[in-house]
mmCIF file of C-alpha atoms in Angstrom:
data_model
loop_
_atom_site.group_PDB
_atom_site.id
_atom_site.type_symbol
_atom_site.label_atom_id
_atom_site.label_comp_id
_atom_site.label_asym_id
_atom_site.label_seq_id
_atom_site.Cartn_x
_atom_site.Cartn_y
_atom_site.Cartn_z
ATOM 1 C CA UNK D 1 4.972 3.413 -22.648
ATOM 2 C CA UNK D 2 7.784 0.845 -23.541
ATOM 3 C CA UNK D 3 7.348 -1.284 -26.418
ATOM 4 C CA UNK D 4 9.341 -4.483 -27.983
ATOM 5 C CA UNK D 5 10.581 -3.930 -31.356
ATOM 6 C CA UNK D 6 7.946 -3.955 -34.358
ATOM 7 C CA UNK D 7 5.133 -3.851 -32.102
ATOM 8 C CA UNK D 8 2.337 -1.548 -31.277
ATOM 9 C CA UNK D 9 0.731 -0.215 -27.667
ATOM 10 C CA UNK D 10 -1.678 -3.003 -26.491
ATOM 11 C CA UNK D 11 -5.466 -1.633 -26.452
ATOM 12 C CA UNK D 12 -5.804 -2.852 -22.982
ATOM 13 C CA UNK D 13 -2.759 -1.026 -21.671
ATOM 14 C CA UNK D 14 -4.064 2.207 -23.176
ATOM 15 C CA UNK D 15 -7.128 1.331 -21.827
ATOM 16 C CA UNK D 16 -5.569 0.824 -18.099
ATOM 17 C CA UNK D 17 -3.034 3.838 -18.919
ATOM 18 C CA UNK D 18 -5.969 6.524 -18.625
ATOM 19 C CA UNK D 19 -7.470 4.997 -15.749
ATOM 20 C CA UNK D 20 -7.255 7.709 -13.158
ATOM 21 C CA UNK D 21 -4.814 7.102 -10.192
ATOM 22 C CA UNK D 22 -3.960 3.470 -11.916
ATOM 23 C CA UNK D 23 -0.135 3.109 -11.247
ATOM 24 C CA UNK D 24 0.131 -0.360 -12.362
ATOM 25 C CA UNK D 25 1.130 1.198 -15.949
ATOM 26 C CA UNK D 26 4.742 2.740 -16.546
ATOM 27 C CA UNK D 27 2.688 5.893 -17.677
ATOM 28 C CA UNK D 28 0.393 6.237 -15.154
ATOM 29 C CA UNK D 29 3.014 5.849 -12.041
ATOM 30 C CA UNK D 30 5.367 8.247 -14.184
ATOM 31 C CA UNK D 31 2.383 11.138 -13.670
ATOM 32 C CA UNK D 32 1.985 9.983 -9.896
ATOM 33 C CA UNK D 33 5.312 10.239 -9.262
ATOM 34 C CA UNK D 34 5.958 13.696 -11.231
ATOM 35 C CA UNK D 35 2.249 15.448 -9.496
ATOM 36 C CA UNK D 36 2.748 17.937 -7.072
ATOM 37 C CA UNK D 37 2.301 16.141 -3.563
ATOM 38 C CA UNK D 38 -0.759 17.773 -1.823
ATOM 39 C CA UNK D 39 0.201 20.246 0.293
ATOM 40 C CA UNK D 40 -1.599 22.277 3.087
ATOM 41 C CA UNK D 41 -2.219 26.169 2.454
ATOM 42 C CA UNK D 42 1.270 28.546 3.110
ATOM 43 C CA UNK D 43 0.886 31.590 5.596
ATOM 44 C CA UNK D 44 0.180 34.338 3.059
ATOM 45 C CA UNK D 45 -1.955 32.208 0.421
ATOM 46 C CA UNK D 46 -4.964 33.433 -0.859
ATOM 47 C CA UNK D 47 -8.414 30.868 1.038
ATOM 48 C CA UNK D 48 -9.109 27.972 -1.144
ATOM 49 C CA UNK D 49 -12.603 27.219 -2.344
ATOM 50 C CA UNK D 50 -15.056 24.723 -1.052
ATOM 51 C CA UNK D 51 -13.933 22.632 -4.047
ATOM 52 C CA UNK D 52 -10.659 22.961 -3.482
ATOM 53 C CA UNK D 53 -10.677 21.857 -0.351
ATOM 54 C CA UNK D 54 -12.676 19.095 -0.541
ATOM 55 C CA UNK D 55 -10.147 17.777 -3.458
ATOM 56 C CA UNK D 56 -7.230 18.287 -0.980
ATOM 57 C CA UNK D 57 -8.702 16.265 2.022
ATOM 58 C CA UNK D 58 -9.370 13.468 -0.492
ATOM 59 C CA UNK D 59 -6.104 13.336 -1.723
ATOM 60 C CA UNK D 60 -4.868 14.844 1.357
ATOM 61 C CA UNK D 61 -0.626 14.696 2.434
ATOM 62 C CA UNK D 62 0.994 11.749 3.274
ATOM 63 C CA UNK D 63 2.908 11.851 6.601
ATOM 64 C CA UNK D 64 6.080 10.349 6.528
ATOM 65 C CA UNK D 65 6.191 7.286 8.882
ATOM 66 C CA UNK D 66 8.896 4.888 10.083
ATOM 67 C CA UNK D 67 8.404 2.498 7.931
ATOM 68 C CA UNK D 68 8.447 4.833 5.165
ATOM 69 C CA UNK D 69 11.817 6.195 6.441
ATOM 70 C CA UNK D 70 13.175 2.063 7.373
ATOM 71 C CA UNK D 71 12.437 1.245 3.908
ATOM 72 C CA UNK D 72 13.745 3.914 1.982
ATOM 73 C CA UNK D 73 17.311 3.729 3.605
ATOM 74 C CA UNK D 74 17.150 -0.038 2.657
ATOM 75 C CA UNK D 75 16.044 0.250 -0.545
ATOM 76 C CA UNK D 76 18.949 3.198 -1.349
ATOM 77 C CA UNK D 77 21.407 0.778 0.192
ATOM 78 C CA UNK D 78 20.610 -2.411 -1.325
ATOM 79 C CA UNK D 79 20.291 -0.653 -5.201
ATOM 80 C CA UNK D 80 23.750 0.445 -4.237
ATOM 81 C CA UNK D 81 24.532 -3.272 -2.719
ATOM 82 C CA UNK D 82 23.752 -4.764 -5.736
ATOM 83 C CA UNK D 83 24.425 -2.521 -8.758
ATOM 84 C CA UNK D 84 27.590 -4.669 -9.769
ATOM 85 C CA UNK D 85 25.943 -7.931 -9.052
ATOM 86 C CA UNK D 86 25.291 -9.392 -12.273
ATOM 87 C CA UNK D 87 25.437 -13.014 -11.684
ATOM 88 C CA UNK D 88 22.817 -13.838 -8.908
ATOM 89 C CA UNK D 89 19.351 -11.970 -7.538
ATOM 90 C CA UNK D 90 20.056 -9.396 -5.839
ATOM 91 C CA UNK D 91 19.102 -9.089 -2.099
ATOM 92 C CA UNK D 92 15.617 -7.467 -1.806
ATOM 93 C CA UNK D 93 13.384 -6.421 0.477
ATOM 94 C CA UNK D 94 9.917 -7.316 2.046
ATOM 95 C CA UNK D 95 7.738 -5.251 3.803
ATOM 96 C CA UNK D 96 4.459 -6.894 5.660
ATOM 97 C CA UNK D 97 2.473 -6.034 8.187
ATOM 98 C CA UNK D 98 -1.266 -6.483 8.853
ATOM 99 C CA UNK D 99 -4.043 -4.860 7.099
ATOM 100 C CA UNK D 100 -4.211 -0.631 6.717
ATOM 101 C CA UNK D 101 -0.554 -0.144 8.306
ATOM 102 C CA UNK D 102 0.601 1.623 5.340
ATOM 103 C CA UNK D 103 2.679 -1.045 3.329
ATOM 104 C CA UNK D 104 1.186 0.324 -0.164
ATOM 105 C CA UNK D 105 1.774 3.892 0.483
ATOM 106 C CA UNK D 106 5.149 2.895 2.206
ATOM 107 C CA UNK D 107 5.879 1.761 -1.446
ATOM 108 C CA UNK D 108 4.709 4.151 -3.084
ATOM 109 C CA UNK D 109 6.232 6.413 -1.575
ATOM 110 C CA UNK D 110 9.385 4.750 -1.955
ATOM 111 C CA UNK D 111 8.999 4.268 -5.769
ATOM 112 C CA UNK D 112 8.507 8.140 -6.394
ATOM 113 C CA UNK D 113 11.163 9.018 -4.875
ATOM 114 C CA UNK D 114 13.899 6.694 -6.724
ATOM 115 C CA UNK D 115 11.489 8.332 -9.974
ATOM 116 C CA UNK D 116 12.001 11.873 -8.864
ATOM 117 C CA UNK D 117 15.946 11.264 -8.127
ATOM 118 C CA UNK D 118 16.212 9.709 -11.680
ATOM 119 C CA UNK D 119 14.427 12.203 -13.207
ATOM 120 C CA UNK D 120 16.663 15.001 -11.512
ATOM 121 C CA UNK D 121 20.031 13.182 -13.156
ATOM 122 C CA UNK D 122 18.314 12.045 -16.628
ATOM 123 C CA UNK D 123 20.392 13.869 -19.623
ATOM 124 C CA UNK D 124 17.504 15.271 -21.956
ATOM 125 C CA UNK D 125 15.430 13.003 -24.038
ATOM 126 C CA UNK D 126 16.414 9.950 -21.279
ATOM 127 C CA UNK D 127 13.448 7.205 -21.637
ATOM 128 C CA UNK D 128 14.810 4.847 -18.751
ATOM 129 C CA UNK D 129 11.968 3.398 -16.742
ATOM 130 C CA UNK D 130 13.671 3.342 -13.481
ATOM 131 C CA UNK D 131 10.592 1.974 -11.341
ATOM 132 C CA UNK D 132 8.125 -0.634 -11.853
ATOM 133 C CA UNK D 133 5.103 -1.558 -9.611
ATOM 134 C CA UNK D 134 2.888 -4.498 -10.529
ATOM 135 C CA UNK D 135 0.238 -6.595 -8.297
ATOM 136 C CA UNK D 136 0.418 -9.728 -7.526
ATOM 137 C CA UNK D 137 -2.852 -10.954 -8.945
ATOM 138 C CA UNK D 138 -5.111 -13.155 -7.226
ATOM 139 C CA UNK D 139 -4.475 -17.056 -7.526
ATOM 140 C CA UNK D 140 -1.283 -16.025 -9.747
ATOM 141 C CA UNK D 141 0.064 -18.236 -11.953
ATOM 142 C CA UNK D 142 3.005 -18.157 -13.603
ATOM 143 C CA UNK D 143 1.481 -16.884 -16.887
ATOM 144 C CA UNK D 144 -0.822 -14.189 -15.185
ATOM 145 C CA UNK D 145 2.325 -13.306 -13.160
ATOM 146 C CA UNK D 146 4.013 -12.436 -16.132
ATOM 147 C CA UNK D 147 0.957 -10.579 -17.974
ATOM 148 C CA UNK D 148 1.230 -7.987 -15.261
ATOM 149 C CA UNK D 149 4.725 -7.433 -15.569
ATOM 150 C CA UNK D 150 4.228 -7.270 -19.073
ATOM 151 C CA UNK D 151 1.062 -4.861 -18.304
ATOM 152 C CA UNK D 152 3.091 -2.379 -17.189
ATOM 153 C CA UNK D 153 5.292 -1.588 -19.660
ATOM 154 C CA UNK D 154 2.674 -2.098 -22.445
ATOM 155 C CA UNK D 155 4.588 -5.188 -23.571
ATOM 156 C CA UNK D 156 1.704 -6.978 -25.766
ATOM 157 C CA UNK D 157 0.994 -10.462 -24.508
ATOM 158 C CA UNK D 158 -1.531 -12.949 -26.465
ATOM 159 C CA UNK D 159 -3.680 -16.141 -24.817
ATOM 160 C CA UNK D 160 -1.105 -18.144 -27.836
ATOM 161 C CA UNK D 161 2.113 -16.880 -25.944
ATOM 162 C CA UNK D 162 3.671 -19.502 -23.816
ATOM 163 C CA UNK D 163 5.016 -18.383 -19.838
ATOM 164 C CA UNK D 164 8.458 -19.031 -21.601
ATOM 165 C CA UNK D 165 7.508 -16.603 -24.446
ATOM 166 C CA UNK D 166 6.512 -13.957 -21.943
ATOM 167 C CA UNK D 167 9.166 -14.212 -19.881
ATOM 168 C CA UNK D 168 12.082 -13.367 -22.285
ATOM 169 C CA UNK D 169 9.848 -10.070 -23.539
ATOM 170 C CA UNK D 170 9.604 -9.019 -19.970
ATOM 171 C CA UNK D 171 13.040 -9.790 -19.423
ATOM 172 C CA UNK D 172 14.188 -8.404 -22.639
ATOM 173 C CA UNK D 173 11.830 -5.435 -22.369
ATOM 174 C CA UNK D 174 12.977 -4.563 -18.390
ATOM 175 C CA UNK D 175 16.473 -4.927 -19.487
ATOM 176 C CA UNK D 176 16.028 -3.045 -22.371
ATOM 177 C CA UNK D 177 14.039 -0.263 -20.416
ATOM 178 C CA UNK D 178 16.465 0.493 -17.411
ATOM 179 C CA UNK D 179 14.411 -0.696 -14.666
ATOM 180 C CA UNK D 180 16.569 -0.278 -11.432
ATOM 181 C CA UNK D 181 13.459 -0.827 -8.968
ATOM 182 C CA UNK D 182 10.315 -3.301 -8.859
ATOM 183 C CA UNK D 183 7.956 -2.885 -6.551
ATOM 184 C CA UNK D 184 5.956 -5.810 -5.904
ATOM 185 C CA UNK D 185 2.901 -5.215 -4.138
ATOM 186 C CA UNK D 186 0.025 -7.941 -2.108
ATOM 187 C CA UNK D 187 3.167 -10.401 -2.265
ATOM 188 C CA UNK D 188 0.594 -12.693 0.414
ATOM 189 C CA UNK D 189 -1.405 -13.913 -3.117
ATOM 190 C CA UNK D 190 1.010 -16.310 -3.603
ATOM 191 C CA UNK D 191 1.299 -19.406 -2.536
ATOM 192 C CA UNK D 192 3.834 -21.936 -3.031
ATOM 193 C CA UNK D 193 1.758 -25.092 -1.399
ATOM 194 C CA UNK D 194 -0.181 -24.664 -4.933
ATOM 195 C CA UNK D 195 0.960 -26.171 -8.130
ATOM 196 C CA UNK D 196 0.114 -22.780 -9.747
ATOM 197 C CA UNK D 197 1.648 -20.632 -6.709
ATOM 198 C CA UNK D 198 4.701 -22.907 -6.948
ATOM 199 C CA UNK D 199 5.630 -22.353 -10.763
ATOM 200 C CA UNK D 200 4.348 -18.501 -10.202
ATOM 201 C CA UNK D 201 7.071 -18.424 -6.868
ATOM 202 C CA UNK D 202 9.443 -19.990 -9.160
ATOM 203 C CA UNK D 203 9.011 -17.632 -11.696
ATOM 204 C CA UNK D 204 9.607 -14.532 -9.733
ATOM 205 C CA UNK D 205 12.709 -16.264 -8.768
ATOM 206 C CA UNK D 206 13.847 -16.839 -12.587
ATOM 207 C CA UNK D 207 12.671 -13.056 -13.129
ATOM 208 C CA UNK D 208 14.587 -11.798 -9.875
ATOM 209 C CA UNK D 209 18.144 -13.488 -11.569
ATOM 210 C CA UNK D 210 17.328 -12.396 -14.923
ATOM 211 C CA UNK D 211 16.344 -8.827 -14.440
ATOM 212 C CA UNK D 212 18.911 -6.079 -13.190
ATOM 213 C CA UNK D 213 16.692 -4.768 -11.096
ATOM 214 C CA UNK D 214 16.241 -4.253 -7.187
ATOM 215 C CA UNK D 215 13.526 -6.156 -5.948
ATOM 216 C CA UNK D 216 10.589 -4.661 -2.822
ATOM 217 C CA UNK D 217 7.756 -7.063 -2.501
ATOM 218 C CA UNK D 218 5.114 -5.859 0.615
ATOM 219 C CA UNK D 219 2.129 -8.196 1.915
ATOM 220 C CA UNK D 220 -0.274 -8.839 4.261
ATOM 221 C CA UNK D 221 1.869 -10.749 7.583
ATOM 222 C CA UNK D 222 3.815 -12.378 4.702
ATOM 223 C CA UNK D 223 5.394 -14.298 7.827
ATOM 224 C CA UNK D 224 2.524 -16.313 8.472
ATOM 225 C CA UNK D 225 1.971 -17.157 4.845
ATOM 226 C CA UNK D 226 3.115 -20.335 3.084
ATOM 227 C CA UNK D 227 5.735 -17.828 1.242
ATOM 228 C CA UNK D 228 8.193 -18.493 3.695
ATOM 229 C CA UNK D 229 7.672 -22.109 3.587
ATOM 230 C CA UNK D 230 9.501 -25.039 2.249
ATOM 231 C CA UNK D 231 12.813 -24.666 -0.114
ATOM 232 C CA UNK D 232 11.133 -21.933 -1.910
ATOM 233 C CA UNK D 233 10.393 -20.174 1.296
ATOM 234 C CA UNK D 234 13.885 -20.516 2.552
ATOM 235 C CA UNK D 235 15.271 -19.446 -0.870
ATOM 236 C CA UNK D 236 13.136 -16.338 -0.928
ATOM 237 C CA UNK D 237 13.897 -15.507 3.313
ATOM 238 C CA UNK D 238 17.890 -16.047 2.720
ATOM 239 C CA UNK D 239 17.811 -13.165 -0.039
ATOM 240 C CA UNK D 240 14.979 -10.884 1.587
ATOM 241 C CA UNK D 241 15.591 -8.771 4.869
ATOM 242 C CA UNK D 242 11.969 -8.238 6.327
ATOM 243 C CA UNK D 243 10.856 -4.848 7.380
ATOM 244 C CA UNK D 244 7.686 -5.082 9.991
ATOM 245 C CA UNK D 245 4.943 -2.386 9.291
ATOM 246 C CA UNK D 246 2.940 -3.317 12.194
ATOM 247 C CA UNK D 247 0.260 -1.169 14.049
ATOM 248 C CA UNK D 248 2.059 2.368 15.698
ATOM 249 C CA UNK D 249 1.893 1.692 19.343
ATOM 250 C CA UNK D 250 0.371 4.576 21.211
ATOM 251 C CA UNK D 251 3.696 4.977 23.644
ATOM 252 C CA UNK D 252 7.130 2.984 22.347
ATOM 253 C CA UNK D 253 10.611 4.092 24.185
ATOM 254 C CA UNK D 254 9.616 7.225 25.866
ATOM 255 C CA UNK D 255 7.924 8.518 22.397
ATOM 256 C CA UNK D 256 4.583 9.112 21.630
ATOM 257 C CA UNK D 257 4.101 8.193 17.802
ATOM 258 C CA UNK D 258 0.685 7.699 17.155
ATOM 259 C CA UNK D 259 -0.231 10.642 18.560
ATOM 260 C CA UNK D 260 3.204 12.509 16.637
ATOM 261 C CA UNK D 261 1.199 10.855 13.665
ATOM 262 C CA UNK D 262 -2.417 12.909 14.682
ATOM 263 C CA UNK D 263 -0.354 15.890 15.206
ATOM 264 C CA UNK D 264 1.236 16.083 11.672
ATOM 265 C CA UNK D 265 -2.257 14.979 10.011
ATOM 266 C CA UNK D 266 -4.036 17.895 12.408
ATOM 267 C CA UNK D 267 -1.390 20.026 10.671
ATOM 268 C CA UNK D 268 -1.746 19.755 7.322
ATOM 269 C CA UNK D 269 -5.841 20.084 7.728
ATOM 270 C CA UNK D 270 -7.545 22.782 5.613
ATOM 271 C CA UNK D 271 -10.789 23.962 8.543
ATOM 272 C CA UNK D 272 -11.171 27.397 9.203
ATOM 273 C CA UNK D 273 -12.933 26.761 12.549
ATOM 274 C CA UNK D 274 -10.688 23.752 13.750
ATOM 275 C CA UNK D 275 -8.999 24.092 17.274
ATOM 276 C CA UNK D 276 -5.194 23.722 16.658
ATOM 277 C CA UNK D 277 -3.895 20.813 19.548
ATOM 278 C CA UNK D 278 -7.375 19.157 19.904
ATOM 279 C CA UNK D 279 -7.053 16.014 17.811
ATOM 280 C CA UNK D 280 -3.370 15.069 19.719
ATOM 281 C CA UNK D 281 -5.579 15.436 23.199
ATOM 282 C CA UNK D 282 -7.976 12.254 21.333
ATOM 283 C CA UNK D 283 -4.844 10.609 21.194
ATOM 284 C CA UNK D 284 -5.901 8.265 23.068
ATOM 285 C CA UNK D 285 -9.588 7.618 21.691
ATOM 286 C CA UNK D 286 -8.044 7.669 18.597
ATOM 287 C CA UNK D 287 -5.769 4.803 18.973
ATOM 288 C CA UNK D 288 -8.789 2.484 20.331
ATOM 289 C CA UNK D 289 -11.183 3.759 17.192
ATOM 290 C CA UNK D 290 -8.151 2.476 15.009
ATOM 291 C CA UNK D 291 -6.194 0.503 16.684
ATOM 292 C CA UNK D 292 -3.226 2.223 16.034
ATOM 293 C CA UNK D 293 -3.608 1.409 11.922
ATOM 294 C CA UNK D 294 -2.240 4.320 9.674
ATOM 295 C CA UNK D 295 -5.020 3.662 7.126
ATOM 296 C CA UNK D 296 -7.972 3.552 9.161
ATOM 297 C CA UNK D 297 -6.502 6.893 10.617
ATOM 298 C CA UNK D 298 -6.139 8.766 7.641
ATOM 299 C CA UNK D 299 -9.484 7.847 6.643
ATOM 300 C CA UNK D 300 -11.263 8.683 9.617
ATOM 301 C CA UNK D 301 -9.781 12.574 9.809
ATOM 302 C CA UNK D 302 -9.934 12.582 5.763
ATOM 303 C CA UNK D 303 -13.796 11.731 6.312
ATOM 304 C CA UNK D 304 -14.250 14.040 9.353
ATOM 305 C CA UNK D 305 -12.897 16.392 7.640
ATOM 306 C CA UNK D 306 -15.045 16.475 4.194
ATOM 307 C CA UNK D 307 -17.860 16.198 6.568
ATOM 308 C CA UNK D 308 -16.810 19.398 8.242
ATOM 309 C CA UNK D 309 -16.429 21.007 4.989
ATOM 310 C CA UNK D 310 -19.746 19.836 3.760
ATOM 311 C CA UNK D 311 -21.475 20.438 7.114
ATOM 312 C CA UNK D 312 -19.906 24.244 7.260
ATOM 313 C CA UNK D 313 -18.671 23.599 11.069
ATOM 314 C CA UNK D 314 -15.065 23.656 10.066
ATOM 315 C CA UNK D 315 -13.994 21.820 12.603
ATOM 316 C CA UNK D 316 -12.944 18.026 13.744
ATOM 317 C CA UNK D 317 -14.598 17.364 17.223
ATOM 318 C CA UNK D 318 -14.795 14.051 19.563
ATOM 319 C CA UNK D 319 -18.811 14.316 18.503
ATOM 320 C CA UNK D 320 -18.363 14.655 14.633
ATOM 321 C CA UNK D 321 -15.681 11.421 15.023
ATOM 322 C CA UNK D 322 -18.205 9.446 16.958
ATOM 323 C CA UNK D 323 -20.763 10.173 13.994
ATOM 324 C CA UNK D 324 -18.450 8.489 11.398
ATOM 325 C CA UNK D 325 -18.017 4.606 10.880
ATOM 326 C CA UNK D 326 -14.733 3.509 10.236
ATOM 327 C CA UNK D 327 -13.479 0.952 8.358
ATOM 328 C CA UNK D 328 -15.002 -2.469 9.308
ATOM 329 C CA UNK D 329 -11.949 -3.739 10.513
ATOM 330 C CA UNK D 330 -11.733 -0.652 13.093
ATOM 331 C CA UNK D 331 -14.941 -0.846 13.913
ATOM 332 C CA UNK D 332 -14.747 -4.627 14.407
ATOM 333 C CA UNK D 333 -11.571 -3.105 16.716
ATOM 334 C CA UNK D 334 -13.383 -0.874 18.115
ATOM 335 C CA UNK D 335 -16.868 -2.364 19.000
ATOM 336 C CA UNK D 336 -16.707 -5.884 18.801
ATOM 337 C CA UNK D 337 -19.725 -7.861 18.220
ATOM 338 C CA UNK D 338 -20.528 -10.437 21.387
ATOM 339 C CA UNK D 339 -21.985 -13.407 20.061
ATOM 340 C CA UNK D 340 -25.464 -13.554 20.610
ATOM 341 C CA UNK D 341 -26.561 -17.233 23.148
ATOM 342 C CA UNK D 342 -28.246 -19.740 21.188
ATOM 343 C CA UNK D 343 -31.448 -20.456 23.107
ATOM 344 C CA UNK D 344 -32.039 -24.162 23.371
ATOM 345 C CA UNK D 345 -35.699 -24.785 23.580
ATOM 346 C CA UNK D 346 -36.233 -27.777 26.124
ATOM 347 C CA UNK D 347 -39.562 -27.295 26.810
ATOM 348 C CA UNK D 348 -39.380 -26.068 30.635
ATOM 349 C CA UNK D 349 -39.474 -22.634 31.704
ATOM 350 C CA UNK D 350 -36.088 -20.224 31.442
ATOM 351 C CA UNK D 351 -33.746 -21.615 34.722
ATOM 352 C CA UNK D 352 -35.588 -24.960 35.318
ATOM 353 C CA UNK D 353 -34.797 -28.236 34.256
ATOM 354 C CA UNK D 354 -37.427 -31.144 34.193
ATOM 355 C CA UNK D 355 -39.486 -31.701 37.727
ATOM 356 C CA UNK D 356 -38.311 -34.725 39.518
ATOM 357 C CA UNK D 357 -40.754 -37.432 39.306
#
């Protein structure tokens, strides 16, 4: 935890620091990054237990995708791009997509590994923050904007402080810290059209100039959003290159990668009675129960899985998928509801209309 001179750790940082799995504190995503990525069992290791096993499907690997692989070679570049450009923002970054494609985890992702690197080169007794991720919080303002960023690096912040006040302790504080990265994750929460959303937008833009800092914001089809709108918009898309995490299309220039995507999942699965090959042949099926989203994926063979574990069949089968309900935006995919006929009740029987005089 980073903290401005003379003052103490904020209770409600400490109490969001402990929080397990919250990464929105520099403590918290330090121990994400630096935990051992789940792995699936090595030829030679001794059988897990039930426990064990259930723990790793929950957590379970992730598969590297290509927008995890896009975005990484951007972000590498454009820290590099930028490193000696002290007078302007630097050029960022924005990933969007729809819903469950994998834009958090793409992050994620993303941020560890600039942690790990840093950690790797660090001289002994080194406390540079090199990443930050904060949410965009819903309806931001430019106040609550800045209480996140704040948030994350245990900066204290007060309902007295002005935006100005918090802005030159974030700024002061980032600066201070090292911060090389900032992740900015559901980027679609803001909205310039606003009076709010307009002084928040411009505030990321003060921050962005202010801050040495590469920025990666990722959103929900941030294209289609009023982000990209008006002189803000055009300010933020002539400094931003846009990287598309859309669905994975089930065939795409002679390549299969959805079903490249099942196979590496299948892979990593921890069943003793599972059929090695069989979840690539649901290819297919699979793609139509998800419609080709990562997330909704990953969930349904992380749930068909636990239920194999907990069921003792071992095994991921076209029947135990069919048992399991998606995500409500797959199954909305997947079996879409047909709007049920009004009935208008005019009095004559079904068919007929009134009997000619």
């Amino acid at each position: 935890m980073v903290n401005t001179p003379g003052t103490g750790t904020p209770a409600d940082a400490v109490q969001r620091d402990t929080e397990p799995g919250a990464v929105t504190t520099w403590n918290g995503f330090a121990r994400f990054a630096a935990a051992p990525a789940p792995a699936p069992p090595a030829p030679g290791d001794p059988p897990r237990s039930l426990e064990q096993r259930l723990a790793y499907h929950s957590a379970f690997v992730t598969v590297r995708t290509p927008a995890i692989d896009t975005l990484a070679t951007s972000v590498r570049t454009l820290m590099i791009l930028g490193r000696h450009q002290s007078v302007t923002a630097r050029p960022s970054v924005i990933l969007t997509g729809p819903a469950t494609t994998g834009k958090t985890t793409a992050l994620l992702q993303v941020g560890r590994t600039c942690h790990l690197a840093h950690t790797r080169r660090a001289a002994p007794g080194d406390d540079t923050v090199p990443v930050a991720y904060v949410l965009v919080p819903p309806a931001a303002t430019a106040k609550s904007l800045g209480a996140e960023f704040a948030r994350y690096l245990g900066i204290p912040v007060t309902t007295r402080m002005t935006t100005a006040q918090i802005t030159t302790a974030v700024c002061h504080t980032y600066t201070a810290a090292g911060v090389k990265l900032v992740l900015l994750d559901e980027i679609h929460r803001l909205n310039p059209r606003t009076t709010s959303g307009a002084e928040a937008a411009d505030w990321l833009k003060d921050i962005t100039e202010r801050v040495g800092a590469t920025f990666v914001y990722a959103g929900i089809d941030v294209t289609g959003t009023a982000l990209f709108s008006g002189v803000r918009g055009a300010q933020l898309a002539g400094r931003a290159s846009l990287i598309d995490c859309g669905v994975l299309p089930a065939r795409h220039a002679g390549s299969e990668p959805f079903r490249d995507l099942i196979a590496a999942m299948e892979n990593a699965l921890d069943l003793h009675a599972h059929r090695p090959g069989s979840l690539p042949r649901l290819a297919p099926y699979l793609h139509e129960r998800t419609a080709g989203r990562i997330g909704s994926l990953a969930r349904l063979i992380r749930q068909a899985a636990i239920e194999a574990l907990l069921n003792g069949t071992e095994k991921i089968t076209r029947t135990s998928l069919d048992s399991i309900a998606a995500d409500h935006l797959a199954e909305e995919h997947y079996r879409p509801r047909t709007p049920t006929r009004r009935r208008t009740n005019t009095g004559h029987p079904p068919g007929r209309g009134p009997r000619p005089a």
